[in-house]
Tab-separated table of C-alpha atoms in Angstrom:
chain	number	residue	atom	x	y	z
D	176	MET	CA	-39.213	3.457	-39.765
D	177	LEU	CA	-36.753	1.114	-41.459
D	178	SER	CA	-33.855	3.533	-41.129
D	179	CYS	CA	-34.796	4.184	-37.496
D	180	GLY	CA	-34.802	0.440	-36.811
D	181	LEU	CA	-31.403	0.057	-38.398
D	182	CYS	CA	-30.151	2.933	-36.251
D	183	THR	CA	-31.533	1.352	-33.096
D	184	GLY	CA	-30.024	-1.995	-34.008
D	185	GLY	CA	-26.611	-0.382	-34.562
D	186	ILE	CA	-26.703	1.298	-31.185
D	187	ALA	CA	-27.716	-1.973	-29.533
D	188	LYS	CA	-24.719	-3.731	-31.067
D	189	ARG	CA	-22.383	-1.011	-29.846
D	190	LEU	CA	-23.734	-0.890	-26.282
D	191	PRO	CA	-21.542	-3.753	-24.935
D	192	ARG	CA	-18.437	-2.095	-26.386
D	193	LEU	CA	-19.415	1.268	-24.960
D	194	ALA	CA	-20.061	-0.282	-21.564
D	195	PHE	CA	-16.672	-2.043	-21.665
D	196	VAL	CA	-14.875	1.189	-22.553
D	197	LEU	CA	-16.730	2.997	-19.769
D	198	LEU	CA	-15.746	0.321	-17.242
D	199	LEU	CA	-12.118	0.550	-18.368
D	200	ALA	CA	-12.180	4.316	-17.952
D	201	LEU	CA	-13.681	4.020	-14.477
D	202	ALA	CA	-11.152	1.356	-13.500
D	203	TYR	CA	-8.266	3.467	-14.803
D	204	ARG	CA	-9.506	6.445	-12.822
D	205	GLN	CA	-9.678	4.349	-9.648
D	206	LEU	CA	-6.097	3.129	-10.149
D	207	GLN	CA	-4.620	6.607	-10.633
D	208	ALA	CA	-3.464	8.459	-7.558
D	209	PRO	CA	-4.313	12.166	-7.351
D	210	PRO	CA	-1.372	14.519	-7.940
D	211	PRO	CA	0.624	15.386	-4.815
D	212	LYS	CA	0.151	18.728	-3.082
D	213	ILE	CA	3.686	20.030	-3.428
D	214	PRO	CA	4.833	22.349	-0.625
D	215	GLY	CA	5.148	25.993	-1.553
D	216	THR	CA	3.000	25.709	-4.690
D	217	PRO	CA	-0.622	26.861	-5.225
D	218	GLY	CA	-2.883	24.467	-3.367
D	219	GLY	CA	0.031	22.896	-1.520
D	220	PRO	CA	1.031	23.216	2.142
D	221	PRO	CA	3.272	26.113	3.195
D	222	VAL	CA	7.008	25.718	3.633
D	223	THR	CA	7.865	26.309	7.297
D	224	SER	CA	11.269	24.623	7.597
D	225	PRO	CA	14.661	25.288	6.019
D	226	ARG	CA	15.226	23.322	2.821
D	227	VAL	CA	18.092	22.547	0.479
D	228	ARG	CA	17.807	22.375	-3.301
D	229	LEU	CA	19.154	19.220	-4.926
D	230	GLN	CA	20.808	18.969	-8.336
D	231	ASP	CA	17.572	17.889	-10.025
D	232	GLY	CA	15.667	20.854	-8.568
D	233	ARG	CA	13.856	19.006	-5.784
D	234	HIS	CA	13.925	20.326	-2.222
D	235	LEU	CA	14.567	18.475	1.036
D	236	ALA	CA	13.250	19.972	4.287
D	237	TYR	CA	15.437	19.371	7.316
D	238	TYR	CA	15.572	19.739	11.086
D	239	GLU	CA	18.655	20.216	13.270
D	240	SER	CA	19.069	19.237	16.920
D	241	GLY	CA	21.842	18.611	19.407
D	242	VAL	CA	24.797	21.003	19.559
D	243	PRO	CA	25.289	23.670	16.864
D	244	ARG	CA	26.677	22.272	13.624
D	245	GLU	CA	29.884	24.315	13.755
D	246	GLU	CA	30.666	23.093	17.292
D	247	ALA	CA	29.964	19.395	16.687
D	248	ARG	CA	32.531	16.626	17.108
D	249	HIS	CA	30.129	13.993	15.790
D	250	LYS	CA	27.576	14.606	13.021
D	251	ILE	CA	24.722	12.144	12.560
D	252	ILE	CA	22.141	12.149	9.761
D	253	PHE	CA	18.947	10.356	10.772
D	254	MET	CA	16.433	8.726	8.399
D	255	HIS	CA	12.853	8.525	9.649
D	256	GLY	CA	10.627	5.542	9.054
D	257	PHE	CA	7.312	4.862	7.360
D	258	ASP	CA	4.534	7.397	8.005
D	259	SER	CA	6.919	9.763	9.808
D	260	CYS	CA	8.807	12.992	9.188
D	261	ARG	CA	11.890	15.069	10.066
D	262	TYR	CA	10.733	15.626	13.637
D	263	ASP	CA	10.751	11.876	14.350
D	264	VAL	CA	14.456	11.915	15.129
D	265	LEU	CA	16.348	9.992	17.803
D	266	ARG	CA	15.703	11.798	21.086
D	267	VAL	CA	19.282	11.981	22.313
D	268	SER	CA	19.447	13.559	25.760
D	269	PRO	CA	20.825	17.125	25.949
D	270	GLU	CA	23.410	15.877	28.447
D	271	LEU	CA	24.827	13.273	26.047
D	272	ALA	CA	24.702	15.681	23.109
D	273	GLN	CA	26.761	18.200	25.068
D	274	GLU	CA	29.168	15.612	26.457
D	275	LEU	CA	30.020	14.074	23.078
D	276	GLY	CA	29.391	17.115	20.877
D	277	ILE	CA	26.580	15.486	18.905
D	278	TYR	CA	24.833	17.277	16.044
D	279	LEU	CA	21.747	15.548	14.613
D	280	LEU	CA	20.333	16.271	11.169
D	281	SER	CA	17.028	14.745	10.125
D	282	PHE	CA	15.028	15.426	6.991
D	283	ASP	CA	11.721	14.659	5.344
D	284	ARG	CA	12.261	11.872	2.869
D	285	PRO	CA	10.831	12.598	-0.612
D	286	GLY	CA	7.061	13.033	-0.588
D	287	TYR	CA	6.851	13.366	3.196
D	288	GLY	CA	6.309	16.574	5.158
D	289	GLU	CA	7.816	19.492	3.248
D	290	SER	CA	10.217	17.639	0.929
D	291	ASP	CA	9.275	17.517	-2.733
D	292	PRO	CA	8.032	14.165	-4.073
D	293	HIS	CA	10.284	12.041	-6.267
D	294	PRO	CA	8.149	9.862	-8.584
D	295	ALA	CA	11.349	8.314	-10.012
D	296	ARG	CA	12.617	7.362	-6.554
D	297	THR	CA	14.605	4.125	-6.304
D	298	GLU	CA	16.552	2.339	-3.596
D	299	ARG	CA	19.635	3.984	-5.109
D	300	SER	CA	18.480	7.590	-5.433
D	301	ILE	CA	17.938	8.258	-1.729
D	302	ALA	CA	21.606	7.556	-0.940
D	303	PHE	CA	22.664	10.347	-3.277
D	304	ASP	CA	19.981	12.653	-1.837
D	305	ILE	CA	21.648	12.148	1.541
D	306	GLU	CA	25.089	12.886	0.121
D	307	GLN	CA	23.869	16.105	-1.511
D	308	LEU	CA	22.152	17.170	1.716
D	309	ALA	CA	25.368	16.626	3.673
D	310	ASP	CA	27.377	18.645	1.168
D	311	ALA	CA	24.842	21.484	1.050
D	312	LEU	CA	25.120	21.843	4.829
D	313	GLU	CA	28.910	21.404	4.762
D	314	LEU	CA	29.023	18.446	7.125
D	315	GLY	CA	32.470	17.484	5.903
D	316	PRO	CA	33.866	14.465	4.076
D	317	LYS	CA	32.415	11.914	6.502
D	318	PHE	CA	29.399	11.610	8.790
D	319	TYR	CA	27.421	9.016	10.735
D	320	LEU	CA	24.075	7.601	9.657
D	321	ALA	CA	21.166	6.163	11.613
D	322	GLY	CA	17.881	4.978	10.188
D	323	PHE	CA	14.727	3.434	11.626
D	324	SER	CA	12.259	1.003	10.024
D	325	MET	CA	11.886	1.995	6.358
D	326	GLY	CA	14.695	4.458	7.004
D	327	GLY	CA	16.730	1.547	8.349
D	328	GLU	CA	16.349	-0.286	5.042
D	329	ILE	CA	17.841	2.781	3.331
D	330	MET	CA	21.036	2.278	5.337
D	331	TRP	CA	21.888	-0.729	3.170
D	332	SER	CA	21.670	1.487	0.075
D	333	CYS	CA	24.013	4.010	1.670
D	334	LEU	CA	26.485	1.265	2.548
D	335	LYS	CA	26.458	0.213	-1.096
D	336	TYR	CA	26.532	3.576	-2.869
D	337	ILE	CA	28.252	6.068	-0.522
D	338	PRO	CA	30.407	3.996	1.891
D	339	HIS	CA	33.331	6.421	1.425
D	340	ARG	CA	31.274	9.151	3.130
D	341	LEU	CA	30.420	7.159	6.243
D	342	SER	CA	32.025	7.071	9.693
D	343	GLY	CA	29.573	4.496	11.057
D	344	VAL	CA	25.981	3.342	10.668
D	345	ALA	CA	23.170	2.359	13.054
D	346	ILE	CA	20.380	0.315	11.447
D	347	LEU	CA	17.300	0.197	13.676
D	348	GLY	CA	14.487	-2.331	13.154
D	349	PRO	CA	14.981	-2.187	9.373
D	350	VAL	CA	12.303	-3.217	6.917
D	351	GLY	CA	13.469	-6.228	4.931
D	352	ASN	CA	12.604	-7.113	1.369
D	353	TYR	CA	11.433	-10.732	1.214
D	354	TRP	CA	12.669	-10.986	-2.371
D	355	TRP	CA	16.313	-10.051	-1.778
D	356	SER	CA	18.533	-12.784	-3.172
D	357	GLY	CA	20.494	-14.866	-0.690
D	358	PHE	CA	17.778	-15.645	1.845
D	359	PRO	CA	17.022	-19.355	2.338
D	360	ALA	CA	13.401	-20.201	1.600
D	361	ASN	CA	12.680	-21.167	5.214
D	362	VAL	CA	13.959	-17.798	6.505
D	363	THR	CA	11.728	-15.737	4.225
D	364	ARG	CA	8.780	-18.077	4.792
D	365	ASP	CA	9.032	-17.858	8.569
D	366	ALA	CA	9.391	-14.061	8.494
D	367	TRP	CA	6.555	-13.724	5.977
D	368	ASN	CA	4.222	-15.697	8.213
D	369	VAL	CA	4.785	-13.388	11.188
D	370	GLN	CA	2.838	-10.708	9.302
D	371	VAL	CA	-0.899	-10.333	9.689
D	372	ALA	CA	-2.869	-11.444	6.632
D	373	GLN	CA	-3.635	-7.926	5.401
D	374	ASP	CA	0.076	-7.068	5.305
D	375	LYS	CA	0.896	-10.174	3.308
D	376	TRP	CA	-1.533	-8.905	0.690
D	377	ALA	CA	-0.370	-5.276	0.828
D	378	VAL	CA	3.322	-6.186	0.613
D	379	GLY	CA	2.656	-8.717	-2.136
D	380	VAL	CA	0.787	-6.127	-4.197
D	381	ALA	CA	3.614	-3.587	-3.722
D	382	HIS	CA	6.105	-6.109	-5.090
D	383	HIS	CA	4.186	-7.928	-7.809
D	384	ALA	CA	1.778	-5.204	-8.966
D	385	PRO	CA	3.135	-1.800	-7.857
D	386	TRP	CA	0.673	-0.054	-10.164
D	387	LEU	CA	-2.115	-1.383	-7.909
D	388	THR	CA	-0.607	-0.106	-4.656
D	389	TYR	CA	-2.590	3.135	-4.520
D	390	TRP	CA	-5.891	1.405	-5.245
D	391	TRP	CA	-5.224	-1.461	-2.832
D	392	ASN	CA	-4.542	0.847	0.089
D	393	THR	CA	-7.469	3.194	-0.556
D	394	GLN	CA	-10.274	0.816	-1.599
D	395	LYS	CA	-12.788	-0.484	0.962
D	396	LEU	CA	-13.284	-4.056	-0.271
D	397	PHE	CA	-10.178	-5.542	1.375
D	398	PRO	CA	-8.071	-4.509	4.386
D	399	ALA	CA	-5.187	-2.200	3.460
D	400	SER	CA	-1.719	-2.130	5.022
D	401	SER	CA	-2.070	-2.519	8.787
D	402	VAL	CA	0.371	0.351	9.404
D	403	ILE	CA	-1.556	2.734	7.156
D	404	SER	CA	-4.867	1.733	8.747
D	405	PHE	CA	-3.488	1.766	12.334
D	406	ASN	CA	-4.332	-1.841	13.181
D	407	PRO	CA	-3.345	-2.390	16.856
D	408	ALA	CA	-2.824	-6.118	16.193
D	409	ILE	CA	0.701	-5.336	14.950
D	410	LEU	CA	1.839	-3.825	18.249
D	411	SER	CA	3.806	-5.891	20.743
D	412	ARG	CA	3.332	-5.497	24.495
D	413	GLU	CA	6.234	-3.037	24.744
D	414	ASP	CA	5.012	-1.173	21.658
D	415	MET	CA	1.628	-0.699	23.314
D	416	ALA	CA	3.353	0.950	26.274
D	417	VAL	CA	5.153	3.556	24.139
D	418	ILE	CA	2.704	4.075	21.268
D	419	PRO	CA	1.182	7.217	22.876
D	420	LYS	CA	4.509	8.993	22.249
D	421	PHE	CA	4.128	8.265	18.552
D	422	ALA	CA	0.374	8.442	18.172
D	423	TYR	CA	-0.114	11.902	19.678
D	424	ARG	CA	2.549	13.851	17.810
D	425	THR	CA	1.487	17.495	17.416
D	426	TYR	CA	3.101	17.602	13.970
D	427	ALA	CA	1.517	14.365	12.691
D	428	TYR	CA	-0.678	16.270	10.220
D	429	GLN	CA	2.437	17.199	8.251
D	430	VAL	CA	3.457	13.613	7.520
D	431	ARG	CA	0.826	12.860	4.846
D	432	GLN	CA	-0.009	16.428	3.874
D	433	GLN	CA	1.143	15.937	0.253
D	434	GLY	CA	-1.048	12.865	-0.104
D	435	GLU	CA	-0.430	9.221	0.701
D	436	HIS	CA	0.785	8.070	-2.694
D	437	GLU	CA	4.136	9.862	-2.963
D	438	SER	CA	4.912	9.146	0.691
D	439	LEU	CA	3.442	5.887	1.990
D	440	HIS	CA	2.708	4.054	-1.245
D	441	ARG	CA	5.985	5.078	-2.896
D	442	ASP	CA	7.811	3.821	0.197
D	443	MET	CA	6.143	0.442	-0.233
D	444	THR	CA	6.809	0.055	-3.937
D	445	VAL	CA	10.481	0.978	-3.501
D	446	GLY	CA	11.092	-0.857	-0.243
D	447	PHE	CA	9.399	-4.075	-1.362
D	448	GLY	CA	10.142	-3.656	-5.055
D	449	LYS	CA	12.521	-5.479	-7.362
D	450	TRP	CA	16.073	-4.550	-6.372
D	451	SER	CA	18.993	-5.267	-8.721
D	452	TRP	CA	21.201	-6.229	-5.764
D	453	SER	CA	20.907	-7.591	-2.231
D	454	PRO	CA	22.340	-6.377	1.092
D	455	LEU	CA	23.507	-9.951	1.604
D	456	GLU	CA	26.088	-9.304	-1.130
D	457	LEU	CA	27.656	-6.274	0.570
D	458	GLU	CA	31.306	-6.256	1.603
D	459	ASP	CA	32.690	-4.704	4.774
D	460	PRO	CA	32.603	-0.913	4.246
D	461	PHE	CA	35.208	-0.455	6.996
D	462	PRO	CA	37.856	-3.130	6.317
D	463	GLY	CA	40.424	-1.156	8.289
D	464	GLY	CA	38.206	-0.962	11.352
D	465	GLU	CA	37.698	2.802	10.969
D	466	GLY	CA	33.947	2.493	11.536
D	467	ARG	CA	31.231	0.046	12.522
D	468	VAL	CA	27.812	-1.019	11.353
D	469	HIS	CA	25.361	-1.714	14.184
D	470	LEU	CA	22.114	-3.561	13.503
D	471	TRP	CA	19.406	-3.402	16.179
D	472	HIS	CA	16.131	-5.328	16.190
D	473	GLY	CA	13.411	-6.212	18.680
D	474	ALA	CA	12.759	-9.938	19.015
D	475	GLU	CA	9.024	-9.272	19.522
D	476	ASP	CA	8.654	-7.012	16.480
D	477	LEU	CA	5.313	-7.782	14.791
D	478	ILE	CA	5.591	-4.997	12.201
D	479	VAL	CA	9.001	-5.918	10.789
D	480	PRO	CA	9.768	-9.566	11.619
D	481	VAL	CA	13.198	-10.062	13.188
D	482	GLY	CA	14.087	-13.151	11.119
D	483	LEU	CA	15.537	-11.288	8.140
D	484	SER	CA	17.782	-9.071	10.290
D	485	ARG	CA	18.912	-12.082	12.282
D	486	TYR	CA	19.954	-13.908	9.120
D	487	ILE	CA	21.696	-10.861	7.618
D	488	SER	CA	23.774	-10.526	10.787
D	489	GLN	CA	24.841	-14.161	10.442
D	490	ARG	CA	25.828	-13.715	6.803
D	491	LEU	CA	27.666	-10.408	7.296
D	492	PRO	CA	30.204	-10.919	10.089
D	493	TRP	CA	31.187	-7.235	10.035
D	494	VAL	CA	27.725	-6.257	11.275
D	495	ARG	CA	27.526	-5.898	15.055
D	496	TYR	CA	24.107	-7.284	15.934
D	497	HIS	CA	21.996	-6.232	18.936
D	498	GLU	CA	18.798	-8.240	19.412
D	499	LEU	CA	16.545	-6.923	22.171
D	500	PRO	CA	14.701	-9.935	23.634
D	501	THR	CA	11.499	-8.241	24.819
D	502	ALA	CA	11.363	-5.238	22.465
D	503	GLY	CA	8.918	-4.647	19.659
D	504	HIS	CA	9.262	-2.307	16.700
D	505	LEU	CA	9.200	1.019	18.540
D	506	PHE	CA	12.223	0.410	20.782
D	507	PRO	CA	14.114	3.543	19.575
D	508	ILE	CA	11.564	5.771	21.328
D	509	VAL	CA	11.746	3.937	24.656
D	510	ASP	CA	13.196	6.236	27.338
D	511	GLY	CA	16.988	6.140	27.302
D	512	MET	CA	17.267	3.927	24.215
D	513	ALA	CA	18.405	6.718	21.883
D	514	ASP	CA	21.385	7.419	24.152
D	515	THR	CA	22.282	3.724	24.222
D	516	ILE	CA	22.150	3.485	20.418
D	517	VAL	CA	24.203	6.629	19.867
D	518	LYS	CA	26.861	5.729	22.417
D	519	SER	CA	27.219	2.339	20.743
D	520	LEU	CA	27.606	4.023	17.368
D	521	LEU	CA	30.123	6.652	18.453
D	522	LEU	CA	32.044	4.887	21.211
D	523	GLY	CA	31.644	1.228	20.419
D	524	ASP	CA	29.830	0.498	23.696
D	525	GLU	CA	27.681	-2.619	23.834
């Protein structure tokens, strides 16, 4: 009986420690994202689009539109935004594509659609992915770029790391990082306060505690990112009028088919992460006037506040700024807007 009592007492003393270890294990499990379902592998989605293989072995799936590549006079690579894929490309009219000889190349960014994930992705790596894609498809020494929303933010990286490959750039409603150096406190504060409360939390977590991003956006205790959860409060009046074009995409199932972590959550931790440089420090990539950088933003954008773009355009005099007074975030999909953007990029039209 004595030995049994000692045994029971020992177990009782260890119970708090065991419970603590169990709680830690459960917490760790909740914080870990499931592995992505890589296209073309067992358990992963099928590969249905052409892909190129990059130097590190990853694949990028792409989509071509406009005139045939070999007949093109102007070649544009388009970067899709958050929660989108290669099919969400600028809808340039067939008439304009034929008139100007426009070839459009869009691709699934890493972790989206049928492009392999890139767990080591940084704001720098995507620029070199684009360069390798262009070379694999033999687009020539120079090409145009256009990017929307999170893809618009990537344009700054391309201007920094591959400016020698660019003929011109269109930056459309770009996501801004509130922690980029060079912004006055009042500019970031005003832009920050345009966001709904749940996005302040989601963006703050992505920046300050990226390891919590998966848990934050999948748990049920607090509201996750408003874009991920489709909160209509972030849509402007004009956005509400065009959202059916975006919401009822027949290919939408492909966007998150690898899982949300290597697509949506990785986008957030990179886009709102700690950058070693700021777009506000960039110099004119076309000092001889051989190309232009166009920055477009809707004044009524509730998803990506206009204040950061407005300030960048003031600091960088070589950026040609187009602020649309009644537009929200989704202005690139408004009828006729893609043609306006592309003509501005290629011809210099206002």
